[in-house]
Structure formats: structure tokens, C-alpha cells
Coordinates of C-alpha atoms and ligand atoms in Angstrom, one line a residue:
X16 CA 86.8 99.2 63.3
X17 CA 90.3 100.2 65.3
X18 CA 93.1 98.4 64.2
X19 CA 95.7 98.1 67.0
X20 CA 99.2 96.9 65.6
X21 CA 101.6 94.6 68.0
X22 CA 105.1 95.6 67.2
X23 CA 108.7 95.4 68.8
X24 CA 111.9 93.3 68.4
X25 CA 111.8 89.5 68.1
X26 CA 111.1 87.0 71.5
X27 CA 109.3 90.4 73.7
X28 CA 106.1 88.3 74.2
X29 CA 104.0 90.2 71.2
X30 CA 101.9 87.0 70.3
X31 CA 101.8 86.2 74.2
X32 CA 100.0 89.8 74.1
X33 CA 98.4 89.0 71.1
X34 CA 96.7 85.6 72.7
X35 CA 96.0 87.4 75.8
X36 CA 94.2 89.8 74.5
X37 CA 92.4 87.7 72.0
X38 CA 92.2 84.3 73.5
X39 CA 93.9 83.1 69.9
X40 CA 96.0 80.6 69.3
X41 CA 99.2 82.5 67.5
X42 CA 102.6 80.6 67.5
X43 CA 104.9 81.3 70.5
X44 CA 108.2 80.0 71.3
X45 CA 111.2 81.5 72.9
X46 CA 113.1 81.8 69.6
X47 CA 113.5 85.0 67.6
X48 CA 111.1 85.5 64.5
X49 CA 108.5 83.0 65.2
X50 CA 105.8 85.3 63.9
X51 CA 106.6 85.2 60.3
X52 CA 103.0 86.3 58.8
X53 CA 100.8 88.5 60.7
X54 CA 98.2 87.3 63.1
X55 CA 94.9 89.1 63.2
X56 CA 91.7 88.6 65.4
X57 CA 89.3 90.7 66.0
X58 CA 87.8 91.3 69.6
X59 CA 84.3 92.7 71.3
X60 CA 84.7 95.3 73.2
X61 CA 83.1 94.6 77.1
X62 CA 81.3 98.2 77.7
X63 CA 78.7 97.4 80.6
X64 CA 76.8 100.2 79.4
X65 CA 75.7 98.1 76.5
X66 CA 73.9 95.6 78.6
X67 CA 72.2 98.4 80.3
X68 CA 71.1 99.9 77.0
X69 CA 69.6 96.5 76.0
X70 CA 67.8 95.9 79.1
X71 CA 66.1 99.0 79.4
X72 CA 65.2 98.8 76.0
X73 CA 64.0 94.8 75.9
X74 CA 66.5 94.3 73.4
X75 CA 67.8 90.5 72.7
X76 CA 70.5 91.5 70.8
X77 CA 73.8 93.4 71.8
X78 CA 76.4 94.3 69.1
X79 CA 79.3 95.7 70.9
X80 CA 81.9 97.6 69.2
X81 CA 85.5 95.4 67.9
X82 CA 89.2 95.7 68.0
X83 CA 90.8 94.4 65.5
X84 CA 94.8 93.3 66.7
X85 CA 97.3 92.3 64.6
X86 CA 100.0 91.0 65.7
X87 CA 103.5 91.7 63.5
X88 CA 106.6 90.0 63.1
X89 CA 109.6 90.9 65.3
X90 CA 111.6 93.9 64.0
X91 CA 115.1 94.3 64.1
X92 CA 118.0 96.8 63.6
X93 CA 118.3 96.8 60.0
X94 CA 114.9 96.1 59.6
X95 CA 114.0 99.0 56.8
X96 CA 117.0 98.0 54.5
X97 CA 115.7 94.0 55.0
X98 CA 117.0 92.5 57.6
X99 CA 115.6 90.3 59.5
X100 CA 112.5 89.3 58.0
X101 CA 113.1 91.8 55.5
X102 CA 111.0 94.9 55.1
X103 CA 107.7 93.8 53.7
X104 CA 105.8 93.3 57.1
X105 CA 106.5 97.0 57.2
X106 CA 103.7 97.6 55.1
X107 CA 101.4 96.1 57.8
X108 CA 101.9 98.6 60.3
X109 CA 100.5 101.7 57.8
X110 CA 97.4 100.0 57.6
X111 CA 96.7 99.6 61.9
X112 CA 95.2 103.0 63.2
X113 CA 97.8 103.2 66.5
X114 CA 100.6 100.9 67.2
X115 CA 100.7 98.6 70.6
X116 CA 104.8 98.6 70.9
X117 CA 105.7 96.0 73.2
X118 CA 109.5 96.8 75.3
X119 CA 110.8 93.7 77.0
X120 CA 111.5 93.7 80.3
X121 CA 110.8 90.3 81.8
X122 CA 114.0 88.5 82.7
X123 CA 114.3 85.0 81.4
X124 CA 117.2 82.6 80.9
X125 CA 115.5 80.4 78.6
X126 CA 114.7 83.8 76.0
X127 CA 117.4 84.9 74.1
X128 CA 117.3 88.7 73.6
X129 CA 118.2 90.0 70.2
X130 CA 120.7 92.3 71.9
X131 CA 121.9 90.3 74.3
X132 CA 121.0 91.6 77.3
X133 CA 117.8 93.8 78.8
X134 CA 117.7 97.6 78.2
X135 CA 114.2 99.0 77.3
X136 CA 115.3 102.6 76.4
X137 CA 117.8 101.3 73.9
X138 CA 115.0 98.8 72.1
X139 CA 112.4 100.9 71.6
X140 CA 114.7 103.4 70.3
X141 CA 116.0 100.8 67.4
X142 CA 112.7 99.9 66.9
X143 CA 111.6 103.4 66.4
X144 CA 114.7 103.9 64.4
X145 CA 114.2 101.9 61.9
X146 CA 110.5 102.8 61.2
X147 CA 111.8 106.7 61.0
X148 CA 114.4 105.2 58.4
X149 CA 111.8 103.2 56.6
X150 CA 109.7 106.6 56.1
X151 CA 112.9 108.7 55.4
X152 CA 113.1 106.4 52.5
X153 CA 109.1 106.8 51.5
X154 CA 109.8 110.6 51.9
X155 CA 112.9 110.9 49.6
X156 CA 111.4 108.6 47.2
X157 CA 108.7 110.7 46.9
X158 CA 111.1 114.1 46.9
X159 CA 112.5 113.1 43.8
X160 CA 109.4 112.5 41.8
X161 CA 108.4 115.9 43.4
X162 CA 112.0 117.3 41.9
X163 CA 111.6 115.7 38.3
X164 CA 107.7 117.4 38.7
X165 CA 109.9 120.6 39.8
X166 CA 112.2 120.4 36.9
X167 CA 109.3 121.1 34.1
X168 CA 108.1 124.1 36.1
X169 CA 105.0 122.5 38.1
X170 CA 104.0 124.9 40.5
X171 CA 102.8 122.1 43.3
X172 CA 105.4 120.3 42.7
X173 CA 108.1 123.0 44.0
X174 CA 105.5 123.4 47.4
X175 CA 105.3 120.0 47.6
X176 CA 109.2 120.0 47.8
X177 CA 109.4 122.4 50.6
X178 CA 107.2 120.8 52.7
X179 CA 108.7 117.5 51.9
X180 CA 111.9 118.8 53.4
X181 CA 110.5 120.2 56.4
X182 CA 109.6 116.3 56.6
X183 CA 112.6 115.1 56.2
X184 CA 114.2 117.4 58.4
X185 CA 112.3 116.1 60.9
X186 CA 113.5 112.8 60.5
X187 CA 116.5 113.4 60.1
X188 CA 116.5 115.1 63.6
X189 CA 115.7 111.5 64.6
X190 CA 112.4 113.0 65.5
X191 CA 109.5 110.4 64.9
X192 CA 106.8 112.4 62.5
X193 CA 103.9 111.9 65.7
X194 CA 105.4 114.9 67.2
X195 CA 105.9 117.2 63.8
X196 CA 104.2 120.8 64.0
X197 CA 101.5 120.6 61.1
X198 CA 99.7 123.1 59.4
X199 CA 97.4 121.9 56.6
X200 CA 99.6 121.2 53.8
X201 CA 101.7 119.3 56.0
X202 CA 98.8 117.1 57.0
X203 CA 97.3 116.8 53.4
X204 CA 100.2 115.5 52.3
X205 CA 101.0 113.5 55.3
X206 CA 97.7 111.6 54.6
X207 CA 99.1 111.0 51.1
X208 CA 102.4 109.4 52.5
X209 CA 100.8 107.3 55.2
X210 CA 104.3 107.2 57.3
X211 CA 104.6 104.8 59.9
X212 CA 105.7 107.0 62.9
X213 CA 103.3 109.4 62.3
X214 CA 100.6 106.4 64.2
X215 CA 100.2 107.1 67.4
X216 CA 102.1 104.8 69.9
X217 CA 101.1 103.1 73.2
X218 CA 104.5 101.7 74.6
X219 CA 103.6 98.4 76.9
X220 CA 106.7 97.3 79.1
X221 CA 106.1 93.3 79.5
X222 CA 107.4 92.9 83.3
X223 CA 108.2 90.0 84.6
X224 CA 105.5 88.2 87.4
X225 CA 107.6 89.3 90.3
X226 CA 110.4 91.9 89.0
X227 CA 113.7 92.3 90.2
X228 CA 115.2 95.7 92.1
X229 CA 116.8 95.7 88.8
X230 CA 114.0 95.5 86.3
X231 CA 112.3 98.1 88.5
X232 CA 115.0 100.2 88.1
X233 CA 114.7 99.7 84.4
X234 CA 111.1 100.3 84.7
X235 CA 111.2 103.9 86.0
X236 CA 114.4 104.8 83.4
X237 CA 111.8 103.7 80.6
X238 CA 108.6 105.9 82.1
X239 CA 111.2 108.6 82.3
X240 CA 111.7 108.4 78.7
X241 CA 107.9 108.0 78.3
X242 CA 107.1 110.9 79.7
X243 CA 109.9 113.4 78.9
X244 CA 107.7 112.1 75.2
X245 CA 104.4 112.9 76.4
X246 CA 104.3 109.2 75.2
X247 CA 101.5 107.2 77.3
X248 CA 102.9 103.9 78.8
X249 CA 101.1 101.2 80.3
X250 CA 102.8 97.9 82.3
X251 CA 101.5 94.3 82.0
X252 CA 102.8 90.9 82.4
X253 CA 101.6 89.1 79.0
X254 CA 102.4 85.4 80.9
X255 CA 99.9 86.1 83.4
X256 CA 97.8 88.1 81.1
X257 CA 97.9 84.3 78.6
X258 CA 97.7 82.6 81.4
X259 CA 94.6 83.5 82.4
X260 CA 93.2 84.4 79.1
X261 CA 93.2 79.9 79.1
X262 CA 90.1 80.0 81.6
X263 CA 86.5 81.1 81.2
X264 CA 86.0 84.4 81.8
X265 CA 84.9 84.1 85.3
X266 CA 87.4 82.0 86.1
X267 CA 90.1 84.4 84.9
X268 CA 88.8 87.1 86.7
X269 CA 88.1 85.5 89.8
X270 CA 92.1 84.2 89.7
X271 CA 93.6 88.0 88.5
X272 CA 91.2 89.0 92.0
X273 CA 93.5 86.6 94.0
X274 CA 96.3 87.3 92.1
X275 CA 95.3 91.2 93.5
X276 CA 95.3 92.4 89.6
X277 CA 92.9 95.0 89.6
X278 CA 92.8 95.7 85.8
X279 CA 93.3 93.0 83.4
X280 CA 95.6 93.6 80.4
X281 CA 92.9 94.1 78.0
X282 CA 91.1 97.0 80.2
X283 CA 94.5 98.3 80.6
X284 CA 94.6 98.1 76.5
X285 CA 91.7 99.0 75.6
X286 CA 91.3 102.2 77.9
X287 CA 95.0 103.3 77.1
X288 CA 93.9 102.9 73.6
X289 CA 90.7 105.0 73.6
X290 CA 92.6 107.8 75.2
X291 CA 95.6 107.9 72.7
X292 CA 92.5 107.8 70.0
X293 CA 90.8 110.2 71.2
X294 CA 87.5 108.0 70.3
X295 CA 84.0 107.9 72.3
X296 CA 81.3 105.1 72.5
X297 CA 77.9 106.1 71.4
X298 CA 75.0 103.5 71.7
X299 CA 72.0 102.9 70.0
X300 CA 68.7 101.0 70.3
X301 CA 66.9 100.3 67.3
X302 CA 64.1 97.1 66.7
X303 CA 66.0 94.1 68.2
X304 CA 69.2 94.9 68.8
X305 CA 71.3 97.5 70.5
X306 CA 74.6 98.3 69.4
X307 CA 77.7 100.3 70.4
X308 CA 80.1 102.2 68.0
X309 CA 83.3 104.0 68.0
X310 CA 84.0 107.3 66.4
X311 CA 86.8 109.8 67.1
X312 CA 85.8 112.8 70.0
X313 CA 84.0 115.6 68.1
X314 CA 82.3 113.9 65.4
X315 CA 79.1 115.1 63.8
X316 CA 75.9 113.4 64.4
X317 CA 75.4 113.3 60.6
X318 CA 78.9 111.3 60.5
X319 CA 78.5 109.4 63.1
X320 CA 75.3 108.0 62.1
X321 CA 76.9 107.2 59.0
X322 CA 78.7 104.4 60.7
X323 CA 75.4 102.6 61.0
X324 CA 74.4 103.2 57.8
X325 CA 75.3 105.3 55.0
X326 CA 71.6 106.2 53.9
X327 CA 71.6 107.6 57.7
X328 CA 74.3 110.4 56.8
X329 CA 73.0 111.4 53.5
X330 CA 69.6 111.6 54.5
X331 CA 69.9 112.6 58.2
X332 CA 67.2 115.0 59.8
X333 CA 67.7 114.9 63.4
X334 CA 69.5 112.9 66.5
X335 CA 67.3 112.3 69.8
X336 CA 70.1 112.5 72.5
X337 CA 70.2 111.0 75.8
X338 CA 73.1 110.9 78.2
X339 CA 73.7 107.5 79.5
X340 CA 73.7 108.6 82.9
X341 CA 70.4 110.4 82.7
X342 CA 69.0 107.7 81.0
X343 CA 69.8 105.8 83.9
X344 CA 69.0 107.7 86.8
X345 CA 65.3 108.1 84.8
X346 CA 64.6 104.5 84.2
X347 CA 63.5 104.6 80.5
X348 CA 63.6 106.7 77.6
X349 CA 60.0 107.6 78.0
X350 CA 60.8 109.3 81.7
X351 CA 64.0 111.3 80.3
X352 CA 61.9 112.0 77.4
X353 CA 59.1 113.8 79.8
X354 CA 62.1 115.2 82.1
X355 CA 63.2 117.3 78.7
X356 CA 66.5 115.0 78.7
X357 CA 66.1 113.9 75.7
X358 CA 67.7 116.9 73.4
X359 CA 66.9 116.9 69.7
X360 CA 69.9 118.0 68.0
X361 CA 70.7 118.9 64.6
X362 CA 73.7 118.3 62.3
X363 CA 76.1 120.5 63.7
X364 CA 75.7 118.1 67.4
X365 CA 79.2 116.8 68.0
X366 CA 78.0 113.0 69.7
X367 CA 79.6 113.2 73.3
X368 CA 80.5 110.0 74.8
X369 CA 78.0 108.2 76.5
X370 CA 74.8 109.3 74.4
X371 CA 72.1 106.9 73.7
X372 CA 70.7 108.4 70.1
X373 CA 68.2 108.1 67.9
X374 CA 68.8 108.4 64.5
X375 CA 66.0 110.0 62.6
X376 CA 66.2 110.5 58.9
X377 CA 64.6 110.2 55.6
X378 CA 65.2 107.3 52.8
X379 CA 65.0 108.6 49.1
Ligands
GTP16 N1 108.9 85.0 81.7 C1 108.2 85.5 80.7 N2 108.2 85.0 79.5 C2 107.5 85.6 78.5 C3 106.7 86.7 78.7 N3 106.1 87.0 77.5 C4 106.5 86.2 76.6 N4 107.4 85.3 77.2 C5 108.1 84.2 76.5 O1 109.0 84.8 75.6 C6 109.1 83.9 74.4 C7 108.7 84.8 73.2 O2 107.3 85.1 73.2 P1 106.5 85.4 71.9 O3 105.2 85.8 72.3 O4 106.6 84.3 70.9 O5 107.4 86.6 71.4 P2 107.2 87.5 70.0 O6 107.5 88.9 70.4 O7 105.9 87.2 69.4 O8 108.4 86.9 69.1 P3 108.5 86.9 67.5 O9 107.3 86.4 66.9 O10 109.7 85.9 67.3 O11 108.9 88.3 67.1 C8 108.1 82.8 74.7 O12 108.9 81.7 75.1 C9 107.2 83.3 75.7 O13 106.7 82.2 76.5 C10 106.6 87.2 80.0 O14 105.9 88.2 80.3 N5 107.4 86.6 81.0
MG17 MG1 105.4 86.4 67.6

């Protein structure tokens, strides 16, 4: 299942997001570090090509894919040496898959900023800051076990050492580890380290309902930073998003029509999310139930049919593979099957998003 970490300095609106998104009941109040332990729910994905699926296949059962969001406590400059709430919370941000970092920019008398006053740019660079800090420290740590290793005339140990250097060049350059050149040492040992800037990042400015000519202006300086990143940004309002997130879903999305939102701040999310993943949806249809899953673009059949069941990998012989969209315009499997759209594919098939497959393999 994704993980998708909330982070960001104290009193931005993260469990505001975090309810929004998944209609839970986390602690919010307009003082710093409210969120003391993390808050985690997990969330079915809405993909309406699941209901097709079902339907065409008389299925009563639908088992969309999940999100799983945490929600973390507020970080602040300082953070990696303890301050704050001291650096343990840390820790849950290397086990999330990308990070949701939340930059204030609502206006609010009643919310204290941490800083004082309003300036995106400036808080998600301390926030970034002290994660590269927090992994300069996991880096050197590790350098001088590599140096004692060194010392006694281990071999790996020495190229370990270079490459650790190249790493912590990089961070010294202030230069989050997401946009290091890697070869494959570098990522073997990466995966070793599991470094907290090396997640990839969705920045999410939290705008006020009706911003001013100077949060706009603050707005665009932000994207401008964004983009001079590569770094994908997204805008929502996490009141309205909460607010609404306290009706039924028809409800909500009959008010966010009148409220002319045209993408709620969970499609917004979740779409921003997939992209900076890089994952596809596959569906299935097997006995009752059809089901959609989530695997990175590019995976092989074999692997993804692992997801469903490990015996499915080991003993796979084939995947029956139907676009959705043909699938569609042919009205059943049976028709697609007779139109020569459904492909039987072998292990090497990297699942596209979209396919309907059928698994077929053998049980030992
Ligand atoms: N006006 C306005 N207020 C907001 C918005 N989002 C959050 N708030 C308010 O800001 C305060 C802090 O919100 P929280 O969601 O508790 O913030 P947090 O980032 O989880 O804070 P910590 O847990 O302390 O790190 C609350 O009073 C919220 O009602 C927003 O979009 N607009
Ligand atoms: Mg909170």
C-alpha cells in the first residue's frame, strides 16, 4: 500500500489535510505542536473504472486500492538536533513512500506562525533543512563505521567511503539527496541508508478561502521556486477541503460544485501523487470480487501478480490482457476476446495502466 507522509512546521493545517483527506478525527487547534504522535488512516482509492470492471463482470464485490496517510508532528528549525518535539518523529517519515509537505499560506490572526509572519519559500526551506541535516548526520555516522572498516584494510569499506562522500557533498551543497546523480552503487547504498530527502516530495500550499493580492503574490514566488525544482506543487484550501469532508459524499460534492471547485483536495492528492510515483492501476476480476492494485510504471506481469498473491509470482504462466478502454468499447471480455483484444502475454509484459488481466498460473 502507498504511504503518503503529512509534514511541515507546526499550526500549517497538516491534520486539517489529514481529516480532509480521510474524513478522521485527528486533533486540531490553532496552537503549535498539537500533533504529538502520528495520526494514520488508511483510505480507498475512488477509481470509477473499478465499478465498471465489476459490472461487466457481475461481480458483488469491489476492493479498490488504499492510501495509507500519516499525518506527522510539526517540524521546526532545530528539529534534527531535538527541538521541538525532538527528533524521534523523524523516524516516521523514512518509513512513508513520498512525503505530502504542507507550506502555509492562509492568513489568520487567530494562528500563530512559528516564524512570525507568512513566507512560504523561507518555511519549506527550514523544513527541508533540517531533514538534509538529519541525513548529514545518518551519513557521517555511517562514514565513520565505513573509516574504522577502512582502517583494517576492507576493500568495501574504502568504496563505500567514496561514495559516502559524494553523499555528503551533496548535502553539504544544501542539495536535498532527491536530485543526486546515481549510478548503482550510489543507489545500493542509498537503499541501505533510507535518507529522508531522498522521498519524493509533493509541496501543497494551504491558501486561504479567498486570498489576498498579497498571498497571491506569495503564491506565484513559491511555484517559482517549485519549478526552478522540477518540484510538482499543487494548491488547496484544507478548511474548505475539512469542511466539506463533514458531509456525505454527495453532499460534499454537490457544495464544492457551488462552491465552483472543480477537483476536490483528495483528486488533487491523489493524482499529484500517482504522477510523482510513477505508479499505474491494474484491475482484476476473479470469482466474486474485482479488485484494483497499484504497482510502480514498468512492472512485470510476474511481479505484479505477486501483489495478489505470492503463489501467482512463483508459479506464473501467462497474463490475459485487456485494455480498459477496449474492454469497454466491446462490452464484455468474451467480445474483446473474439476481437483478438485480449493479448496473452508472457513474463517479460510490463502491465500498462488500465489493463484488466487474468492471471493464469500453476500451484505446486
Ligand atoms: N483560515 C484557515 N485556517 C486553517 C487552515 N488550515 C488549518 N487552519 C487552522 O490552523 C490551525 C492549525 O491547524 P492544524 O491542522 O492543527 O495544524 P497542524 O499543522 O496539524 O499543526 P501541529 O499538529 O501543531 O503541527 C487550526 O486552528 C486550523 O483550524 C486554512 O486553510 N485556513
Ligand atoms: Mg497536527
Amino acid at each position: 500500500m502507498l504511504q503518503i507522509g503529512i509534514i511541515g512546521l507546526p499550526n500549517v493545517g497538516k491534520s486539517t489535510l489529514f481529516n480532509a483527506l480521510t474524513r478522521a478525527h485527528a486533533e486540531v487547534s490553532n496552537y503549535p505542536f498539537t500533533t504529538i504522535d502520528r495520526n494514520e488512516a488508511i483510505v480507498p482509492v475512488r477509481d470509477e473504472r473499478l465499478d465498471v470492471v465489476a459490472a461487466m463482470f457481475h461481480q458483488e464485490k469491489k476492493v479498490p486500492t488504499a492510501i495509507k496517510f500519516v499525518d506527522i508532528a510539526g517540524l521546526v528549525k532545530g528539529a534534527h538536533r531535538g527541538e521541538g518535539l525532538g527528533n524521534q518523529f523523524l523516524a516516521h517519515i523514512r518509513e512513508v513512500d513520498a512525503v505530502l509537505h504542507l507550506v502555509r499560506l492562509f492568513q489568520s490572526p487567530t494562528v500563530a506562525h512559528v516564524e512570525g509572519n507568512i513566507d512560504p519559500v523561507r518555511d519549506v526551506e527550514t523544513v527541508e533543512l533540517e531533514l538534509m541535516m538529519k541525513d548529514l548526520e545518518t551519513v557521517e555516522r555511517r562514514l565513520e563505521k565505513a573509516q574504522r572498516g577502512a582502517r583494517v584494510g576492507d576493500k568495501k569499506a574504502v568504496e563505500e567511503m567514496e561514495i559516502l562522500h559524494r553523499i555528503q557533498a551533496h548535502l553539504s551543497a544544501t542539495q536535498p539527496i532527491r536530485t543526486m546523480p546515481t549510478d548503482d552503487a550510489v543507489v545500493t547504498l542509498l537503499n541501505e541508508l533510507f535518507l529522508l530527502t531522498a522521498k519524493p516530495v509533493l509541496y501543497c500550499a494551504n491558501v486561504s478561502e479567498e486570498p489576498s493580492l498579497l498571498e497571491q503574490s506569495l503564491l506565484e514566488t513559491l511555484e517559482a521556486w517549485a519549478q526552478e525544482r522540477q518540484a510538482k506543487l499543487i494548491t488547496i484550501s484544507a478548511k474548505i477541503a475539512a469542511d466539506l469532508a463533514e458531509f456525505e459524499e454527495s453532499e460534499a460534492q454537490a457544495l464544492a460544485s457551488e462552491l465552483g471547485i472543480d477537483q476536490t483536495a483528495w483528486e488533487k492528492v491523489v493524482r499529484a501523487s500517482y504522477e510523482l510515483l510513477d505508479v499505474v492501476t491494474f484491475f482484476t476480476a476473479v470469482g466474486k470480487e474485482a479488485a484494483a492494485w497499484t504497482v510502480p510504471r514498468h512492472t512485470p506481469a510476474p511481479k505484479a501478480a505477486g501483489k495478489i498473491h505470492s503463489d501467482f509470482e512463483a508459479g506464473f504462466i501467462r497474463a490475459e490482457v485487456c485494455a480498459f478502454n477496449d474492454l469497454v468499447a466491446c462490452g464484455s471480455w468474451h467480445a474483446a476476446h473474439d476481437k483478438g483484444l485480449v493479448r496473452v502475454r508472457g513474463k517479460d509484459y510490463l502491465v500498462q495502466d488500465g489493463d484488466v488481466i487474468h492471471f493464469r498460473f500453476a500451484t505446486r
